[in-house]
XYZ file of C-alpha atoms in Angstrom:
668
model
C -18.270 2.162 3.937
C -21.356 2.199 5.886
C -24.845 3.842 4.554
C -27.036 5.485 7.466
C -30.680 6.413 6.620
C -32.887 8.971 8.349
C -36.217 8.431 6.908
C -39.055 10.856 7.463
C -41.169 11.216 4.382
C -43.574 8.896 2.449
C -41.755 6.731 -0.243
C -43.913 8.830 -3.111
C -42.130 11.821 -2.168
C -38.595 10.777 -3.052
C -39.708 9.761 -6.945
C -42.891 12.278 -7.601
C -40.409 15.317 -8.353
C -38.812 15.727 -11.626
C -36.992 19.358 -11.108
C -34.466 17.958 -9.026
C -31.554 19.800 -8.358
C -27.990 18.546 -7.100
C -25.964 21.115 -4.454
C -22.844 20.621 -3.133
C -21.814 22.636 -0.450
C -20.094 22.503 2.972
C -21.940 22.416 6.318
C -19.862 25.862 7.077
C -21.515 27.483 4.404
C -24.963 25.895 4.614
C -24.691 27.163 8.547
C -23.821 30.323 7.582
C -26.946 30.721 5.265
C -29.624 29.466 7.836
C -27.972 31.892 10.514
C -28.195 34.669 8.136
C -32.088 33.589 7.113
C -32.765 33.311 10.937
C -31.324 36.825 11.811
C -33.462 38.292 8.643
C -36.412 36.683 9.640
C -36.187 37.991 13.343
C -35.364 41.841 11.916
C -37.565 41.785 8.827
C -40.301 39.185 9.609
C -39.354 37.555 6.236
C -37.340 33.557 5.464
C -35.603 33.390 2.417
C -35.980 29.792 3.219
C -40.044 29.717 3.469
C -40.548 28.270 -0.108
C -37.755 25.534 0.647
C -39.403 24.766 3.998
C -42.207 22.869 1.952
C -39.762 21.264 -0.350
C -38.259 17.749 0.091
C -34.647 18.069 0.718
C -32.258 15.053 0.695
C -28.809 15.438 2.403
C -26.078 13.265 1.634
C -23.330 13.523 4.336
C -19.725 12.570 3.356
C -17.675 11.533 6.322
C -20.964 11.448 8.479
C -18.879 10.590 11.739
C -17.546 13.976 11.975
C -18.831 16.189 9.304
C -22.095 17.432 11.199
C -22.925 17.640 14.998
C -26.402 16.561 15.969
C -26.761 20.081 17.479
C -26.028 21.745 13.879
C -28.211 18.934 12.408
C -30.908 19.905 14.526
C -30.918 23.375 13.335
C -31.138 22.659 10.071
C -34.138 20.472 10.650
C -35.755 23.419 12.051
C -35.359 25.398 8.989
C -36.227 22.594 6.498
C -38.174 20.299 8.295
C -39.467 18.365 5.412
C -35.869 16.051 4.882
C -34.097 13.056 4.821
C -30.700 12.364 5.811
C -27.968 10.015 4.266
C -24.944 9.510 6.262
C -21.854 8.042 4.641
C -18.833 6.979 6.694
C -15.922 4.328 6.505
C -15.723 4.632 10.740
C -19.236 4.847 12.288
C -19.537 6.214 15.562
C -20.568 3.493 18.129
C -20.855 3.263 21.528
C -17.783 1.830 22.220
C -16.133 5.385 20.676
C -19.452 7.820 21.236
C -18.948 11.279 21.035
C -19.111 13.759 24.281
C -22.149 15.342 23.229
C -24.522 17.655 25.623
C -27.959 17.192 26.585
C -29.939 14.903 24.361
C -27.884 15.212 21.196
C -26.990 12.110 19.437
C -23.741 10.297 20.718
C -23.669 7.600 17.874
C -24.090 7.980 14.345
C -27.007 5.519 14.416
C -28.529 8.127 16.974
C -27.838 10.921 14.790
C -28.702 9.380 11.354
C -31.034 6.434 11.932
C -30.739 2.710 11.314
C -27.886 1.118 9.510
C -29.047 0.832 5.896
C -25.845 -0.951 4.133
C -22.475 -1.833 5.297
C -19.560 -2.838 3.603
C -16.598 -3.308 5.661
C -12.776 -3.134 5.715
C -13.307 -7.037 5.870
C -15.497 -7.081 2.889
C -13.040 -4.824 0.737
C -9.738 -7.258 1.407
C -12.489 -10.212 0.618
C -13.022 -8.626 -2.525
C -9.268 -7.791 -2.627
C -10.382 -4.008 -3.326
C -7.878 -3.321 -0.335
C -4.498 -4.767 1.009
C -4.121 -6.078 4.494
C -1.995 -4.765 7.127
C 1.134 -6.155 8.726
C 2.008 -4.433 12.192
C 5.234 -4.028 14.093
C 5.282 -3.283 17.773
C 8.401 -1.563 18.945
C 9.211 0.004 22.424
C 12.299 2.293 22.488
C 12.600 1.685 26.315
C 13.874 -1.818 27.406
C 12.354 -3.215 30.051
C 14.528 -2.059 32.685
C 14.420 1.767 31.352
C 10.404 1.574 31.648
C 10.316 0.058 35.070
C 12.935 2.557 36.579
C 10.798 5.269 34.599
C 7.696 4.014 35.999
C 9.224 3.983 39.544
C 10.007 7.468 39.079
C 6.587 8.357 38.189
C 4.662 6.770 40.227
C 6.523 6.879 43.792
C 8.518 3.615 43.514
C 5.520 1.400 42.782
C 5.776 -0.447 39.735
C 2.539 -2.620 38.276
C 3.691 -5.789 36.793
C 1.145 -5.894 34.009
C 2.873 -4.508 30.903
C -0.617 -2.425 30.117
C -0.792 -1.228 33.850
C 2.677 0.021 33.116
C 2.353 1.517 29.780
C -0.713 3.655 31.177
C 1.176 5.439 33.670
C 3.475 6.824 30.936
C 2.345 10.432 29.616
C 3.262 11.858 25.996
C 5.984 14.068 27.977
C 7.903 10.573 28.737
C 8.865 10.523 24.846
C 9.736 14.456 24.416
C 13.320 14.099 24.754
C 16.259 13.741 22.790
C 16.827 10.245 23.456
C 13.527 8.927 22.396
C 13.954 10.845 19.136
C 17.097 9.522 18.249
C 16.236 5.852 18.857
C 12.907 6.406 16.832
C 15.222 8.314 13.485
C 17.696 5.426 13.896
C 14.776 2.562 13.987
C 12.785 4.379 10.834
C 16.412 4.591 8.926
C 18.080 1.456 9.956
C 19.766 0.240 6.736
C 18.073 -3.069 6.164
C 14.452 -1.717 7.407
C 14.278 1.194 5.051
C 15.487 -0.426 2.016
C 12.285 -3.007 2.700
C 9.980 0.080 3.913
C 10.496 2.300 1.347
C 10.793 -0.505 -1.221
C 14.014 0.197 -2.954
C 14.281 -1.085 -6.620
C 17.615 -0.207 -8.739
C 18.980 1.770 -5.765
C 15.952 4.232 -5.762
C 12.816 4.459 -3.044
C 9.791 3.513 -5.045
C 7.334 4.047 -2.014
C 6.783 6.556 0.776
C 6.064 6.812 4.377
C 4.111 9.418 7.032
C 5.115 9.640 10.423
C 2.533 10.873 12.830
C 3.404 11.951 16.078
C 1.087 13.470 19.321
C 1.697 17.243 19.009
C 3.253 20.141 16.529
C 6.038 20.292 19.392
C 6.693 17.220 18.905
C 6.857 17.172 15.284
C 9.205 19.765 15.036
C 11.542 18.258 17.274
C 11.833 15.113 15.075
C 12.151 17.241 12.166
C 14.608 19.411 13.666
C 16.668 16.267 14.753
C 16.593 14.428 11.330
C 18.051 17.645 9.839
C 20.845 17.330 12.573
C 21.537 13.582 11.890
C 21.496 14.462 8.379
C 23.817 17.520 8.585
C 26.033 15.210 10.911
C 25.981 12.163 8.223
C 24.892 10.205 11.189
C 20.878 9.624 10.167
C 21.513 6.057 8.774
C 22.251 3.096 11.541
C 22.872 -0.768 11.353
C 24.233 -2.842 9.324
C 25.314 -1.840 6.175
C 23.210 -2.805 2.771
C 24.272 -6.107 0.870
C 25.988 -6.517 -2.453
C 22.590 -6.872 -4.068
C 21.135 -3.694 -2.514
C 22.152 -0.311 -4.188
C 21.908 2.664 -2.526
C 22.186 5.148 -5.554
C 19.646 7.855 -4.303
C 22.026 10.216 -2.373
C 19.256 12.607 -1.903
C 17.026 10.173 0.149
C 15.186 10.725 1.976
C 12.980 13.786 1.093
C 11.514 15.256 4.024
C 8.227 17.339 4.694
C 7.097 18.503 7.565
C 2.913 19.412 7.773
C 0.791 20.477 10.374
C -1.801 23.399 11.038
C -0.095 26.465 12.422
C -1.152 27.757 15.853
C -3.598 30.330 15.297
C -3.179 31.843 18.879
C -1.304 35.130 18.658
C 0.734 34.560 21.630
C 2.564 31.889 19.536
C 2.287 33.189 16.047
C 5.852 35.066 15.482
C 7.387 31.782 16.636
C 5.473 29.738 14.269
C 6.019 31.685 11.157
C 10.058 31.473 11.743
C 9.890 27.927 12.561
C 7.682 27.464 9.300
C 9.499 29.714 7.058
C 12.816 27.568 7.867
C 10.959 24.797 7.268
C 9.510 25.773 3.910
C 12.922 26.988 2.972
C 14.544 23.392 3.557
C 11.829 21.991 1.574
C 12.212 24.278 -1.105
C 16.040 23.622 -1.392
C 15.307 19.836 -1.584
C 13.567 20.400 -4.874
C 15.522 23.497 -6.088
C 12.332 25.500 -6.359
C 11.429 29.094 -4.995
C 10.487 28.934 -1.145
C 6.854 28.923 -0.355
C 5.583 32.411 1.387
C 2.109 30.746 1.831
C 1.457 27.821 4.075
C -1.446 26.627 2.369
C 0.328 26.528 -0.852
C 3.063 24.926 0.940
C 0.931 22.083 2.026
C -0.885 21.682 -1.102
C 2.480 21.106 -3.070
C 3.249 18.254 -0.122
C 0.247 16.646 -0.752
C 1.208 16.678 -4.790
C 4.958 15.273 -4.179
C 3.551 12.544 -1.695
C 0.712 11.592 -4.033
C 3.069 10.992 -7.011
C -0.274 10.900 -9.141
C 1.092 13.352 -11.475
C 3.836 12.664 -13.812
C 6.196 15.682 -12.843
C 6.156 14.330 -9.437
C 7.254 10.508 -10.521
C 10.697 11.237 -11.940
C 14.094 13.327 -11.245
C 13.711 12.998 -7.512
C 10.843 15.286 -7.204
C 8.601 13.173 -5.112
C 8.674 13.153 -0.886
C 9.890 10.171 0.713
C 8.781 10.833 4.512
C 6.629 13.401 5.778
C 6.612 13.919 9.328
C 2.401 14.983 10.654
C 0.463 15.189 13.508
C -3.027 14.605 12.057
C -2.552 15.913 8.642
C -2.743 13.263 5.723
C -4.314 10.844 7.773
C -7.853 11.238 6.858
C -9.207 11.289 3.206
C -5.536 11.261 1.499
C -5.026 8.748 -1.109
C -1.500 7.829 -2.294
C -1.115 4.523 -3.427
C 2.770 4.561 -3.112
C 2.288 5.218 0.444
C 3.179 1.980 1.718
C 4.514 2.692 5.741
C 2.586 4.071 8.409
C 4.914 5.323 11.372
C 3.364 5.885 14.627
C 4.835 7.998 17.598
C 1.618 8.416 19.562
C -1.636 6.257 20.931
C -4.376 6.022 18.740
C -7.702 3.819 18.798
C -11.161 3.237 17.034
C -11.901 5.541 13.881
C -8.311 7.505 14.141
C -6.293 4.469 14.221
C -8.149 2.795 11.304
C -8.492 6.213 9.343
C -4.518 6.490 9.811
C -4.205 2.693 9.065
C -6.223 3.004 5.691
C -3.565 5.336 4.120
C -1.129 2.730 3.562
C -3.507 -0.046 1.851
C -4.199 1.150 -1.056
C -3.412 -1.405 -4.107
C -0.263 -0.833 -6.194
C 2.073 -2.790 -8.270
C 4.357 -5.014 -5.845
C 2.640 -4.070 -2.700
C 2.102 -6.690 -0.829
C 0.351 -5.297 2.206
C 0.435 -1.589 4.460
C 2.999 -1.580 6.796
C 2.402 -0.065 10.081
C 5.571 0.516 12.908
C 4.665 1.573 15.830
C 7.107 3.143 18.922
C 5.277 3.540 21.969
C 3.357 1.518 24.427
C 3.378 -1.651 22.287
C 0.628 -3.950 24.753
C -1.691 -0.795 24.513
C -1.394 -0.132 20.640
C -1.813 -4.253 20.383
C -5.241 -4.241 22.492
C -6.073 -0.816 20.226
C -5.517 -2.387 16.930
C -7.649 -5.499 17.867
C -10.343 -3.538 19.459
C -10.540 -1.537 16.446
C -10.668 -4.015 13.939
C -13.827 -5.790 16.214
C -15.587 -2.852 15.931
C -15.537 -1.881 12.353
C -15.738 -5.590 11.200
C -19.796 -5.479 11.635
C -19.308 -9.259 12.304
C -18.581 -11.315 15.107
C -15.319 -13.322 15.696
C -13.667 -11.620 12.933
C -10.469 -10.101 14.859
C -8.442 -13.056 14.008
C -8.987 -12.263 10.101
C -8.719 -8.845 10.090
C -6.026 -8.170 12.953
C -2.615 -7.607 11.615
C -0.446 -10.186 12.206
C 2.620 -10.143 14.258
C 6.017 -11.302 13.309
C 5.601 -14.424 15.540
C 2.277 -15.382 13.844
C 3.878 -15.257 10.407
C 6.747 -16.630 11.256
C 4.564 -19.747 12.762
C 2.465 -19.826 9.831
C 5.477 -19.978 7.526
C 6.737 -23.088 9.154
C 3.007 -24.633 8.918
C 3.095 -23.681 5.190
C 6.386 -25.703 4.686
C 5.386 -28.466 5.942
C 1.770 -28.143 4.079
C 3.717 -27.504 1.005
C 6.187 -30.227 1.440
C 2.996 -32.860 2.091
C 1.373 -31.546 -1.149
C 4.411 -32.451 -2.806
C 4.564 -35.988 -1.458
C 0.828 -36.373 -2.539
C 1.905 -35.125 -6.096
C 4.426 -37.407 -6.332
C 2.509 -40.811 -5.204
C -0.514 -39.748 -7.761
C 1.590 -37.462 -10.634
C -1.812 -37.472 -12.728
C -4.496 -36.458 -10.255
C -5.615 -33.177 -11.500
C -6.433 -32.237 -7.721
C -3.123 -33.382 -6.220
C -1.587 -31.133 -9.027
C -3.307 -28.143 -8.406
C -3.391 -28.613 -4.124
C 0.824 -28.617 -4.554
C 0.403 -25.259 -6.510
C -1.660 -23.480 -4.302
C 0.395 -24.845 -1.316
C 3.257 -23.298 -2.892
C 1.522 -19.940 -4.076
C 0.471 -19.675 -0.024
C 3.976 -20.609 1.443
C 5.662 -17.818 -0.993
C 3.178 -15.369 -0.018
C 3.836 -15.546 3.768
C 7.535 -15.874 3.054
C 7.218 -12.384 1.260
C 5.519 -11.194 4.438
C 7.790 -12.700 6.700
C 10.767 -10.763 4.983
C 8.928 -7.809 5.283
C 9.302 -7.001 9.467
C 12.512 -5.644 10.777
C 12.854 -8.936 13.146
C 13.187 -11.014 10.590
C 16.839 -9.401 9.761
C 17.822 -10.987 13.206
C 17.151 -14.346 12.003
C 17.984 -14.293 8.165
C 20.903 -16.273 8.274
C 18.939 -19.415 9.738
C 16.094 -19.036 7.235
C 18.424 -19.002 4.012
C 18.558 -22.766 3.678
C 15.065 -22.973 3.787
C 14.248 -20.228 1.378
C 17.025 -21.379 -1.110
C 15.049 -24.358 -1.187
C 12.637 -21.897 -3.372
C 14.320 -21.810 -6.479
C 13.549 -25.492 -7.201
C 9.723 -25.471 -5.672
C 9.320 -22.589 -7.895
C 10.516 -24.438 -11.340
C 8.499 -27.259 -10.610
C 5.682 -25.272 -9.718
C 5.838 -23.450 -12.618
C 5.629 -26.627 -14.855
C 2.956 -27.757 -12.770
C 0.783 -24.742 -13.758
C 1.545 -25.076 -17.040
C 0.441 -28.618 -16.929
C -2.692 -27.965 -15.844
C -3.378 -25.308 -18.543
C -2.900 -28.042 -20.709
C -5.135 -30.757 -19.107
C -7.916 -27.715 -18.946
C -7.715 -27.104 -22.608
C -7.741 -30.837 -23.906
C -10.562 -31.549 -21.256
C -13.394 -33.362 -22.103
C -14.491 -34.988 -19.365
C -16.457 -32.322 -17.364
C -14.048 -31.762 -14.822
C -15.210 -29.155 -12.363
C -12.045 -26.781 -13.090
C -13.748 -23.749 -11.499
C -13.805 -25.418 -8.146
C -9.898 -27.421 -8.815
C -8.635 -24.154 -9.525
C -9.829 -21.258 -7.656
C -6.961 -21.122 -4.897
C -4.433 -20.901 -7.964
C -2.933 -17.685 -9.410
C -1.903 -17.828 -13.174
C -0.594 -14.546 -13.806
C 3.088 -13.860 -13.092
C 2.877 -11.657 -10.721
C 5.083 -14.449 -8.404
C 7.960 -13.957 -10.731
C 7.884 -10.003 -10.554
C 8.193 -10.291 -6.775
C 10.691 -12.862 -6.334
C 11.873 -13.663 -2.978
C 15.558 -13.785 -4.161
C 14.874 -11.294 -6.925
C 18.625 -10.013 -7.713
C 18.422 -6.429 -8.889
C 19.270 -5.107 -12.145
C 22.051 -2.836 -11.190
C 23.787 -5.680 -9.043
C 23.783 -7.733 -12.209
C 25.010 -4.742 -13.884
C 28.304 -4.678 -11.631
C 28.440 -8.583 -11.931
C 28.740 -8.287 -15.631
C 31.165 -5.643 -15.508
C 33.464 -7.705 -13.584
C 33.327 -10.052 -15.881
C 35.941 -8.333 -18.088
C 38.485 -8.484 -15.224
C 40.473 -11.374 -13.799
C 38.130 -11.686 -10.558
C 37.461 -15.733 -10.878
C 35.080 -14.645 -7.780
C 32.851 -12.242 -9.119
C 32.836 -14.584 -12.040
C 31.542 -17.290 -10.219
C 29.267 -15.147 -8.049
C 27.493 -14.443 -11.529
C 26.586 -17.638 -12.608
C 25.621 -18.434 -9.207
C 23.306 -15.568 -9.271
C 21.486 -16.241 -12.692
C 20.788 -19.351 -11.501
C 17.896 -18.184 -9.598
C 16.085 -16.310 -12.835
C 14.086 -18.054 -15.095
C 15.266 -20.464 -17.735
C 14.951 -18.655 -20.448
C 16.249 -15.253 -18.974
C 19.238 -17.503 -17.260
C 20.008 -18.577 -20.807
C 20.386 -15.227 -22.054
C 22.608 -14.132 -19.357
C 24.692 -16.943 -19.672
C 24.985 -16.357 -23.362
C 26.120 -12.982 -22.416
C 28.289 -13.708 -20.037
C 30.465 -16.246 -22.405
C 30.378 -12.794 -24.868
C 31.731 -10.457 -22.462
C 34.574 -12.933 -21.429
C 35.442 -13.401 -24.793
C 36.098 -9.732 -25.635
C 39.803 -8.690 -25.669
C 38.533 -4.935 -25.327
C 36.579 -3.366 -22.891
C 32.714 -3.058 -23.620
C 29.375 -1.625 -22.573
C 28.157 -4.478 -20.835
C 25.272 -2.492 -19.637
C 24.383 -1.671 -23.427
C 25.068 -5.379 -24.299
C 22.355 -6.524 -21.985
C 19.878 -4.041 -22.853
C 20.000 -5.313 -26.296
C 19.628 -8.866 -25.651
C 16.644 -8.022 -23.630
C 14.879 -5.695 -26.278
C 15.952 -8.624 -28.372
C 13.824 -10.821 -26.685
C 11.211 -8.707 -26.219
C 10.661 -8.010 -30.064
C 10.841 -11.623 -30.973
C 7.912 -12.304 -28.665
C 5.806 -9.223 -30.282
C 7.061 -10.060 -33.641
C 5.997 -13.738 -33.700
C 2.657 -12.546 -32.580
C 2.263 -10.011 -35.018
C 3.614 -12.823 -37.828
C 1.217 -15.561 -36.227
C -2.313 -13.746 -35.697
C -1.850 -10.641 -38.243
C -1.879 -7.780 -35.470
C 0.205 -4.649 -36.495
C 3.340 -4.496 -35.115
C 2.808 -0.899 -33.522
C -0.349 -1.777 -31.985
C 0.990 -4.473 -30.173
C 4.076 -2.470 -29.217
C 1.375 0.363 -27.415
C -0.932 -2.172 -25.873
C 2.376 -3.740 -24.299
C 3.787 -0.723 -22.998
C 0.177 0.268 -21.566
C -0.523 -3.109 -20.131
C -0.956 -3.964 -16.392
C -1.861 -7.779 -14.810
C -4.727 -6.526 -12.794
C -6.860 -4.243 -15.842
C -7.873 -5.661 -19.119
C -5.911 -5.522 -22.487
C -5.434 -2.005 -23.873
C -6.621 -1.744 -27.475
C -8.019 -5.309 -27.340
C -11.027 -4.797 -29.720
C -9.013 -2.610 -31.816
C -6.763 -5.159 -32.549
C -9.373 -7.714 -32.757
C -10.890 -5.670 -35.712
C -7.395 -5.642 -37.538
C -6.391 -9.267 -36.735
C -6.072 -10.695 -39.995
C -7.054 -14.819 -39.570
C -10.349 -16.464 -40.806
C -12.351 -18.578 -38.643
C -10.647 -21.994 -40.255
C -7.284 -20.864 -39.601
C -7.887 -19.382 -36.517
C -9.360 -23.058 -35.343
C -6.553 -24.943 -36.666
C -4.226 -22.801 -35.292
C -5.597 -22.432 -31.810
C -8.035 -25.455 -31.407
C -10.731 -23.349 -30.024
C -14.026 -22.252 -31.580
C -14.147 -19.104 -33.476
C -16.825 -17.386 -31.262
C -14.390 -17.855 -28.580
C -11.628 -16.035 -30.613
C -11.792 -12.773 -27.939
C -11.420 -14.895 -24.957
C -8.802 -16.694 -26.516
C -6.545 -13.941 -28.105
C -6.958 -12.144 -24.596
C -5.408 -15.117 -22.687
C -2.790 -15.260 -25.247
C -1.757 -11.695 -25.326
C -1.633 -11.791 -21.635
C 0.498 -14.587 -21.313
C 2.846 -12.970 -23.495
C 2.653 -9.487 -22.149
C 3.404 -11.488 -18.614
C 6.669 -12.673 -20.207
C 7.759 -9.405 -21.444
C 7.328 -8.263 -18.207
C 9.326 -10.693 -16.806
C 12.228 -9.459 -19.095
C 11.703 -5.682 -18.381
C 12.510 -6.647 -14.842
C 15.786 -7.107 -15.925
C 16.631 -4.057 -17.686
């Protein structure tokens, strides 16, 4: 976010008045009021703004890069000359992306609003972990041969060698055909791709996606082809899902298309007819009454895609996939949007605004994912130009620029080598705290990169080659979890004044690693394996015990006991109910132990645990501290900590137990 400030008056005028009024309006209403005042002045010789002309008025303009043109601003200043203007924007207009204004009107945000007052950039937000980074996949749905043949027809048999030069010759019309649209949809709805992009869990999609294209005509063509392929059962493509990837959502994808209908009367009848059918299709998906009003239809799309209201978070009442032109690409906030598919050219503020629909923080979400389908070399150049322009710093493009698969792949091997070197160094100095911390940090970096690697479609082509390396992670993770525990003990026991803040600065101690395990075995898949234990299928039984090896030790032990119990049963039993009862018993035991040890009320503990999120404070902590039945002497004897630190100590204790409970709940 950048703040620009046009300053015309002395500072004292900003603070002397105490009869301040705040008014929120739109530029359209303000401009209409001023035009009416001007007409009134010309006709009657009076001006309703005369009193305001002497007042100091401060304008704070959001979306300043586009909200008010410089020409319009000058009209307003003429009527209200004693004004100060603040412009707020996340994507300022610079010389590189300047507007095409007439005459002497400002073409950049600085020319219009004055000098930059403060900047909080995309890089700042990423550094503060206020937003996620991006991963981008650049695809071309044309082979090199097809592209060159196409260009030779367009360019009288002359085909430039440079890919960028080739792509520059390809207009939007090249992509307005059935072949491109079908290939695009098959790329999106490739089994292995959509399972990751829509983040399926327990057989259901938990994230959504937007597809943006260059025109309403193209958007409608894509929508029509999707409906046709779905009706023919030809929408999904590629290698089928694996055993541990259940597909239980028979209504996926829930689709909508949204655009501002053409106001041209010549196209009105056709647009109304198409839109009416689109709204009828939409209603059919949700068993609702078809909308007759385009505005209400679009409002409902916004709500279902945002998933912020409870009614749109359950029973398949959300939207999975929305086709747009420009709607929803600026200002729309939905943390569950993980992927933006791009079937058009974009650059500068439009590109960054659109990308930013995907990088809102949400549990289990690693990054905003962008998938482009046209002119890969052109889009790479545009992405780099955009991130350099809006970074407000020199030489940051390498930090901000989204990584391609080839770069992530190379980084993975580098991080794997670094981890193995750190593990060797720690083995040679097993009690050196810096060596221990270095191994933990190296593993966490490696694991993060491995997650990123698996998010790309290109990974699927190399999955078998990576499998032996990723299987090493089970051993690595167990060793690292033990090292983390030993570090906690060393911190608690330290009397030597070690600079722990510096040593532990690169280490995460929460269990978000277990919540996003690389080889997480879906709860549904485990249920299927448990059911097979009641059969004589020896391979299924062996597979069950192989899969639970990937689980944390306590969870693995629970599954082993459960497996033995099921195998011993002579009659068929409800294995899912048995599993859920076993897990709930583990959770209850953890909460009962907390309640008995610290004197908390069990109901309040349950309530706090249900509302707990790893990235937020412990719910109801103050209330539980007030009810805690533990005096100073007993507290210090129990914890080994000073009583004055009781809030911090209890917060850490509750967090550690709640994190463990989260890992159990993932198995339900």
